[in-house]
Amino acid sequence: MRNRQKMVFLSADHLDIQAASRTSEAALLPPGEARDHALKSAAQLRTYAAMKRALSPSPAALVQTAKR
């Protein structure tokens, strides 16, 4: 049997929280590679959250689909 790691799917809200955490972490770091990495990671997380929101159906659309 293969060892498989559990897949974790984060909501857009969780991704926004992680992005805010990385941004505040970057604010504490001195200018340099670590700070740049934290800021880049925060930007990527915000972009991923925005994509998840854009691609996921709205709750109203789900309710209308369920009524059919």
PDB file of C-alpha atoms in Angstrom:
ATOM      1  CA  MET A   1       0.000   0.000   0.000  1.00  0.00           C
ATOM      2  CA  ARG A   2       1.293   3.435  -0.915  1.00  0.00           C
ATOM      3  CA  ASN A   3       1.817   6.213   1.548  1.00  0.00           C
ATOM      4  CA  ARG A   4      -0.386   9.093   0.503  1.00  0.00           C
ATOM      5  CA  GLN A   5      -0.414  12.474   2.083  1.00  0.00           C
ATOM      6  CA  LYS A   6      -3.763  13.942   2.951  1.00  0.00           C
ATOM      7  CA  MET A   7      -4.866  16.647   0.528  1.00  0.00           C
ATOM      8  CA  VAL A   8      -5.958  19.864   2.187  1.00  0.00           C
ATOM      9  CA  PHE A   9      -8.257  22.219   0.320  1.00  0.00           C
ATOM     10  CA  LEU A  10      -8.380  25.731   1.724  1.00  0.00           C
ATOM     11  CA  SER A  11     -11.254  28.122   1.227  1.00  0.00           C
ATOM     12  CA  ALA A  12     -10.673  31.585  -0.186  1.00  0.00           C
ATOM     13  CA  ASP A  13     -11.174  33.027   3.304  1.00  0.00           C
ATOM     14  CA  HIS A  14      -8.481  30.762   4.740  1.00  0.00           C
ATOM     15  CA  LEU A  15      -6.133  31.767   1.935  1.00  0.00           C
ATOM     16  CA  ASP A  16      -6.775  35.454   2.715  1.00  0.00           C
ATOM     17  CA  ILE A  17      -5.943  34.813   6.377  1.00  0.00           C
ATOM     18  CA  GLN A  18      -2.689  33.114   5.405  1.00  0.00           C
ATOM     19  CA  ALA A  19      -1.830  35.991   3.057  1.00  0.00           C
ATOM     20  CA  ALA A  20      -2.395  38.515   5.845  1.00  0.00           C
ATOM     21  CA  SER A  21      -0.189  36.433   8.125  1.00  0.00           C
ATOM     22  CA  ARG A  22       2.623  36.385   5.568  1.00  0.00           C
ATOM     23  CA  THR A  23       2.296  40.148   5.054  1.00  0.00           C
ATOM     24  CA  SER A  24       2.565  40.834   8.789  1.00  0.00           C
ATOM     25  CA  GLU A  25       5.502  38.418   8.975  1.00  0.00           C
ATOM     26  CA  ALA A  26       7.230  40.343   6.178  1.00  0.00           C
ATOM     27  CA  ALA A  27       6.722  43.618   8.038  1.00  0.00           C
ATOM     28  CA  LEU A  28       8.806  42.240  10.911  1.00  0.00           C
ATOM     29  CA  LEU A  29      11.672  41.105   8.695  1.00  0.00           C
ATOM     30  CA  PRO A  30      14.568  43.292   7.583  1.00  0.00           C
ATOM     31  CA  PRO A  31      14.873  44.007   3.856  1.00  0.00           C
ATOM     32  CA  GLY A  32      16.290  41.005   2.067  1.00  0.00           C
ATOM     33  CA  GLU A  33      15.561  37.624   0.577  1.00  0.00           C
ATOM     34  CA  ALA A  34      13.368  36.328   3.420  1.00  0.00           C
ATOM     35  CA  ARG A  35      11.174  39.430   3.347  1.00  0.00           C
ATOM     36  CA  ASP A  36      10.862  39.304  -0.438  1.00  0.00           C
ATOM     37  CA  HIS A  37       9.873  35.643  -0.240  1.00  0.00           C
ATOM     38  CA  ALA A  38       7.191  36.370   2.393  1.00  0.00           C
ATOM     39  CA  LEU A  39       5.754  39.224   0.298  1.00  0.00           C
ATOM     40  CA  LYS A  40       5.761  37.090  -2.859  1.00  0.00           C
ATOM     41  CA  SER A  41       4.052  34.257  -1.009  1.00  0.00           C
ATOM     42  CA  ALA A  42       1.391  36.659   0.312  1.00  0.00           C
ATOM     43  CA  ALA A  43       0.727  37.979  -3.200  1.00  0.00           C
ATOM     44  CA  GLN A  44       0.402  34.436  -4.566  1.00  0.00           C
ATOM     45  CA  LEU A  45      -2.037  33.477  -1.804  1.00  0.00           C
ATOM     46  CA  ARG A  46      -4.181  36.570  -2.473  1.00  0.00           C
ATOM     47  CA  THR A  47      -4.231  35.743  -6.194  1.00  0.00           C
ATOM     48  CA  TYR A  48      -5.192  32.131  -5.472  1.00  0.00           C
ATOM     49  CA  ALA A  49      -8.013  33.308  -3.174  1.00  0.00           C
ATOM     50  CA  ALA A  50      -9.313  35.682  -5.856  1.00  0.00           C
ATOM     51  CA  MET A  51      -9.228  32.882  -8.443  1.00  0.00           C
ATOM     52  CA  LYS A  52     -11.117  30.534  -6.128  1.00  0.00           C
ATOM     53  CA  ARG A  53     -13.808  33.166  -5.596  1.00  0.00           C
ATOM     54  CA  ALA A  54     -14.095  33.877  -9.320  1.00  0.00           C
ATOM     55  CA  LEU A  55     -14.335  30.212 -10.294  1.00  0.00           C
ATOM     56  CA  SER A  56     -16.624  28.957  -7.553  1.00  0.00           C
ATOM     57  CA  PRO A  57     -20.382  29.234  -7.997  1.00  0.00           C
ATOM     58  CA  SER A  58     -22.202  31.771  -5.863  1.00  0.00           C
ATOM     59  CA  PRO A  59     -24.372  30.444  -3.001  1.00  0.00           C
ATOM     60  CA  ALA A  60     -27.491  31.858  -4.718  1.00  0.00           C
ATOM     61  CA  ALA A  61     -26.739  29.850  -7.863  1.00  0.00           C
ATOM     62  CA  LEU A  62     -26.336  26.693  -5.791  1.00  0.00           C
ATOM     63  CA  VAL A  63     -29.710  27.229  -4.099  1.00  0.00           C
ATOM     64  CA  GLN A  64     -31.465  27.735  -7.448  1.00  0.00           C
ATOM     65  CA  THR A  65     -29.827  24.608  -8.854  1.00  0.00           C
ATOM     66  CA  ALA A  66     -30.948  22.575  -5.838  1.00  0.00           C
ATOM     67  CA  LYS A  67     -34.573  23.727  -6.267  1.00  0.00           C
ATOM     68  CA  ARG A  68     -34.778  22.363  -9.823  1.00  0.00           C
TER      69      ARG A  68
END
